[in-house]
Amino acid sequence: MRFEVLKKDSKTKARLGICHTAHGSFQTPAFMPVGTQATVKGMTPEELEELGAEIILANTYHLYLRPGHERVRRIGGLHPFMHWNRPLLTDSGGFQVFSLNSLVKVSRDGVEFQSHLDGSRHFLGPEKAIGIQQALGADIIMCLDECTSYPATHETAEQSLRITLEWAERCREAHRTPEQALFGIVQGGMYPDLRERSAEALMQIGFDGYAIGGLSVGEDKDTMFRVVAHTAPFLPEDRPRYLMGVGLVEDILEAVQQGVDMFDCVLPTRNARNGALFSRAGKIIIKNAKYADDPLPLDRACSCYTCRNYTRAYLRHLYLAEEILALRLNTIHNLHFYLAFMRDLRQAIAEGRLESFRESLRTPGEPPRIPAGEEDGNPLAPRGRVLFLQKQSCAGAQPNLSKNL
Amino acid sequence: MRFEVLKKDSKTKARLGICHTAHGSFQTPAFMPVGTQATVKGMTPEELEELGAEIILANTYHLYLRPGHERVRRIGGLHPFMHWNRPLLTDSGGFQVFSLNSLVKVSRDGVEFQSHLDGSRHFLGPEKAIGIQQALGADIIMCLDECTSYPATHETAEQSLRITLEWAERCREAHRTPEQALFGIVQGGMYPDLRERSAEALMQIGFDGYAIGGLSVGEDKDTMFRVVAHTAPFLPEDRPRYLMGVGLVEDILEAVQQGVDMFDCVLPTRNARNGALFSRAGKIIIKNAKYADDPLPLDRACSCYTCRNYTRAYLRHLYLAEEILALRLNTIHNLHFYLAFMRDLRQAIAEGRLESFRESLRTPGEPPRIPAGEEDGNPLAPRGRVLFLQKQSCAGAQPNLSKNL
């Protein structure tokens, strides 16, 4: 993998870049839609491309359990398996092992856990995490780490970090596929000294990119951004930085200004399936009775397929009728919202107007590129006021695994 | 509406035609995918067009209850509501009133029933059935009829027929929208004399097209085709004939040879969602373990999007993982199977080779247009042998309404 920084913002640490992988390039700052089970829920790969997704993420934990990584390997890897021929990242599986299982047994060797599907017992260690990801064949793979829980004492966070660093070394050693970039993951809880130590130790080992993990786990936003701001400067300039599981577009904007390049989050897709739709003029809960006769699109200023062709009245009907098309149209709209935001953000950095871009989102007035739609068709509604939908954890795991729809 | 018979088969009663409606034309014999709640489950209108659907059906009963026909009217009718700009047919709602409700009260005025959604009480009579369908705005609308249950005595069937004919007259009188074609529905149970009487009485009233109703309600196939063969000749040559709720492609072929022009059935879409996939070489139950590592497409000879891009192994994985994409890819394949069959059938009639087309489907050997795929990748599997998936009722109603996915 080759990472080029194309431009740096003069007033913040934001940067514009491009990552070249074995399956093509993606521009940064990048948002990666989440395709947990080798599919971004409801979307075809062609639709993702049309929406502007340049890289997507799949979850090693889920694919290891079902269909099994060896099965994916026999088909030729995740790319042909899921018919996605662009850049692909897999996580290590560690996060889901910890977040989806109440009974895990961690040792220096790795972690023992039970499948959420059938209760069968499994073991995941650093070598195995790399082996599974090699079978899956993503362009970017991640080290196994222990995501420090929150809150944690300094001692607990340090102990957890020590294991993560040991595992990082063993992952580096187990890594034998040069066409797959390997990223290290910074841990250390909310403690600046541990974050610094973590970042420096990982750099000593040497990785193709660096992730900031262990955030968006229950801490408040200020704490999270303090950790990001403290950690990012210790990471090498010439490698991409990936803030895992974050978040709302306002969070992405903030982290980009701290020098982060890559993001993933289930919010746009999961909220879509729950009928919670993003718009520049505020949130739309599509089941609300006020939309029953609403002939407007979700957002008149939005150019997505859903907004070009369907009314709120129809989207509400589909949602209440529990139709598959509701999930599709909502997902298209929310992913478009995120991916268009990323395009605008990159353009703003490229044109040296990140500050005005940011201001346009926070204060009433005409946004720089996309005119704000009016919530409920009221042209007098304040604009740019309530950009963001809700505060919510953005971890890749699904709270209710039995209900994917 | 204008119906042209373009060609008649020399050996059977099959005919090739074209129907011109207010929203364009469709070729006959035609298969109409079912879009119960103003959406063909899982498909966008663009996908339906790409699959070759020229006309689709929506269910008045469901749309009357939710979102309500007046709501649809305010958006401009079903066409803009669901973003489908081609021919559209609505049924009268009668069939669902009877099949989804255990407590109905029928009188000469109409029928009282309870909503399956909330238990609220409603009344549907001939004038109201026409009024609702006028609000929905389909290109072809249907008379309210009483679908005679099976088995029924001659007396019961006659009584039921008498009501249907009264309602047909009242529907004709209530019909005020010349841009909407109105079809009458032949009833009469399995009794040839009643079917004949029904057909002739409807012709006296005069309709734009004639449906054969009350079939595929539990009778055996021989009985059904005897009734079709007996009824069709009594219907006028210059009007389209529509066999409601039928069926498997073999049934469609048989009925076409009796002079039927239009069909609808939920089988391709419902079976798709249940993981039962049609193929020229036999049925595929995609969850079966034997497909776990199968790198072949569903049908190597199939040109649908699903078969061009995905393996059976992946489709099995998506299905077991309960992914939305499983429903989509399966539906695309099954609808393609039906719609490609209809195209081939029309081509065979056009080229005067219906008999050889039919034979190619029934006996081993190379089919005339689409080479048979090999089930399980075994090139020695007999071809053309097990064309059809399963015997199953094909009524438009859904047995389990709470589970649309």
mmCIF file of C-alpha atoms in Angstrom, chain A residues 36-47 62-63 66-67 70-72 74-75 80-83 273 289 292-295 305 309-311 313-314 316-318 320-325 327-329 331 398 402-405, chain B residues 36-47 62-63 66-67 70-72 74-75 80-83 273 289 292-295 305 309-311 313-314 316-318 320-325 327-329 331 398 402-405:
data_model
loop_
_atom_site.group_PDB
_atom_site.id
_atom_site.type_symbol
_atom_site.label_atom_id
_atom_site.label_comp_id
_atom_site.label_asym_id
_atom_site.label_seq_id
_atom_site.Cartn_x
_atom_site.Cartn_y
_atom_site.Cartn_z
ATOM 1 C CA THR A 36 -20.356 -6.859 8.419
ATOM 2 C CA GLN A 37 -21.346 -10.149 6.803
ATOM 3 C CA ALA A 38 -19.707 -9.507 3.405
ATOM 4 C CA THR A 39 -22.536 -7.210 2.337
ATOM 5 C CA VAL A 40 -23.346 -3.615 3.198
ATOM 6 C CA LYS A 41 -26.887 -4.325 4.338
ATOM 7 C CA GLY A 42 -29.332 -3.884 1.483
ATOM 8 C CA MET A 43 -26.853 -2.588 -1.095
ATOM 9 C CA THR A 44 -25.273 -4.118 -4.178
ATOM 10 C CA PRO A 45 -21.623 -3.318 -4.852
ATOM 11 C CA GLU A 46 -22.713 -1.381 -7.941
ATOM 12 C CA GLU A 47 -24.955 0.813 -5.804
ATOM 13 C CA HIS A 62 -18.740 -12.607 11.691
ATOM 14 C CA LEU A 63 -17.115 -14.051 8.577
ATOM 15 C CA ARG A 66 -20.158 -17.777 9.067
ATOM 16 C CA PRO A 67 -19.499 -18.764 6.314
ATOM 17 C CA GLU A 70 -11.571 -21.088 4.571
ATOM 18 C CA ARG A 71 -14.810 -21.177 2.618
ATOM 19 C CA VAL A 72 -14.228 -17.581 1.516
ATOM 20 C CA ARG A 74 -11.774 -21.307 -1.594
ATOM 21 C CA ILE A 75 -13.979 -18.909 -3.585
ATOM 22 C CA PRO A 80 -14.900 -12.227 -5.664
ATOM 23 C CA PHE A 81 -17.066 -13.732 -2.921
ATOM 24 C CA MET A 82 -19.005 -10.514 -2.409
ATOM 25 C CA HIS A 83 -18.461 -9.127 -5.934
ATOM 26 C CA ARG A 273 -33.089 0.519 8.646
ATOM 27 C CA ALA A 289 -47.665 10.848 11.139
ATOM 28 C CA ALA A 292 -48.324 10.691 5.826
ATOM 29 C CA ASP A 293 -49.367 13.094 3.075
ATOM 30 C CA ASP A 294 -46.056 14.801 2.488
ATOM 31 C CA PRO A 295 -45.376 15.062 -1.257
ATOM 32 C CA TYR A 305 -31.816 8.189 -6.055
ATOM 33 C CA ASN A 309 -37.806 9.677 -7.169
ATOM 34 C CA TYR A 310 -39.835 9.199 -3.988
ATOM 35 C CA THR A 311 -41.981 11.236 -1.627
ATOM 36 C CA ALA A 313 -45.451 9.879 2.010
ATOM 37 C CA TYR A 314 -44.326 6.816 0.046
ATOM 38 C CA ARG A 316 -43.405 6.374 5.309
ATOM 39 C CA HIS A 317 -45.830 3.898 3.752
ATOM 40 C CA LEU A 318 -43.002 1.492 2.839
ATOM 41 C CA LEU A 320 -44.815 1.106 8.104
ATOM 42 C CA ALA A 321 -45.582 -1.748 5.720
ATOM 43 C CA GLU A 322 -42.168 -3.249 6.598
ATOM 44 C CA GLU A 323 -41.220 -3.433 2.963
ATOM 45 C CA ILE A 324 -37.719 -4.372 1.818
ATOM 46 C CA LEU A 325 -37.666 -1.329 -0.436
ATOM 47 C CA LEU A 327 -34.604 -0.457 3.901
ATOM 48 C CA ARG A 328 -33.018 0.028 0.493
ATOM 49 C CA LEU A 329 -34.228 3.562 -0.180
ATOM 50 C CA THR A 331 -29.929 3.186 3.190
ATOM 51 C CA GLN A 398 -24.805 -5.056 16.266
ATOM 52 C CA SER A 402 -30.843 -12.075 15.409
ATOM 53 C CA LYS A 403 -32.586 -9.207 13.668
ATOM 54 C CA ASN A 404 -30.596 -8.031 10.713
ATOM 55 C CA LEU A 405 -33.474 -6.460 8.888
ATOM 56 C CA THR B 36 -49.101 -5.975 -3.172
ATOM 57 C CA GLN B 37 -48.299 -2.884 -1.111
ATOM 58 C CA ALA B 38 -47.304 -0.618 -4.026
ATOM 59 C CA THR B 39 -43.908 -2.284 -4.324
ATOM 60 C CA VAL B 40 -42.825 -5.576 -5.832
ATOM 61 C CA LYS B 41 -41.054 -6.820 -2.730
ATOM 62 C CA GLY B 42 -37.380 -5.913 -2.804
ATOM 63 C CA MET B 43 -37.329 -4.404 -6.305
ATOM 64 C CA THR B 44 -37.084 -0.858 -7.599
ATOM 65 C CA PRO B 45 -39.190 0.050 -10.632
ATOM 66 C CA GLU B 46 -35.969 0.455 -12.637
ATOM 67 C CA GLU B 47 -34.973 -3.104 -11.795
ATOM 68 C CA HIS B 62 -53.907 -3.722 1.103
ATOM 69 C CA LEU B 63 -53.651 -0.202 -0.292
ATOM 70 C CA ARG B 66 -52.721 1.226 4.237
ATOM 71 C CA PRO B 67 -51.816 3.929 3.285
ATOM 72 C CA GLU B 70 -57.343 8.876 -0.724
ATOM 73 C CA ARG B 71 -53.768 9.336 0.411
ATOM 74 C CA VAL B 72 -52.534 7.744 -2.809
ATOM 75 C CA ARG B 74 -53.533 13.078 -3.192
ATOM 76 C CA ILE B 75 -50.012 12.120 -4.336
ATOM 77 C CA PRO B 80 -46.226 8.612 -9.152
ATOM 78 C CA PHE B 81 -46.672 7.245 -5.617
ATOM 79 C CA MET B 82 -44.623 4.140 -6.349
ATOM 80 C CA HIS B 83 -42.522 5.676 -9.160
ATOM 81 C CA ARG B 273 -37.666 -14.772 -0.309
ATOM 82 C CA ALA B 289 -25.392 -27.642 2.690
ATOM 83 C CA ALA B 292 -21.749 -24.169 0.858
ATOM 84 C CA ASP B 293 -18.644 -24.300 -1.334
ATOM 85 C CA ASP B 294 -20.300 -24.169 -4.725
ATOM 86 C CA PRO B 295 -18.481 -21.669 -6.948
ATOM 87 C CA TYR B 305 -27.636 -9.957 -12.659
ATOM 88 C CA ASN B 309 -22.059 -11.917 -10.544
ATOM 89 C CA TYR B 310 -22.603 -14.250 -7.602
ATOM 90 C CA THR B 311 -21.851 -17.841 -6.610
ATOM 91 C CA ALA B 313 -21.819 -20.278 -2.017
ATOM 92 C CA TYR B 314 -22.335 -16.539 -1.526
ATOM 93 C CA ARG B 316 -26.308 -19.483 0.539
ATOM 94 C CA HIS B 317 -24.252 -17.399 2.953
ATOM 95 C CA LEU B 318 -26.477 -14.331 2.451
ATOM 96 C CA LEU B 320 -28.411 -18.071 6.139
ATOM 97 C CA ALA B 321 -27.189 -14.718 7.438
ATOM 98 C CA GLU B 322 -30.694 -13.302 6.769
ATOM 99 C CA GLU B 323 -29.256 -10.501 4.705
ATOM 100 C CA ILE B 324 -31.446 -8.123 2.721
ATOM 101 C CA LEU B 325 -29.280 -8.713 -0.333
ATOM 102 C CA LEU B 327 -33.946 -11.349 -0.840
ATOM 103 C CA ARG B 328 -32.945 -8.988 -3.624
ATOM 104 C CA LEU B 329 -30.647 -11.315 -5.547
ATOM 105 C CA THR B 331 -36.000 -12.120 -6.385
ATOM 106 C CA GLN B 398 -49.976 -13.695 1.704
ATOM 107 C CA SER B 402 -47.026 -10.016 9.667
ATOM 108 C CA LYS B 403 -43.894 -11.308 8.012
ATOM 109 C CA ASN B 404 -43.297 -9.515 4.755
ATOM 110 C CA LEU B 405 -39.580 -10.139 4.610
#
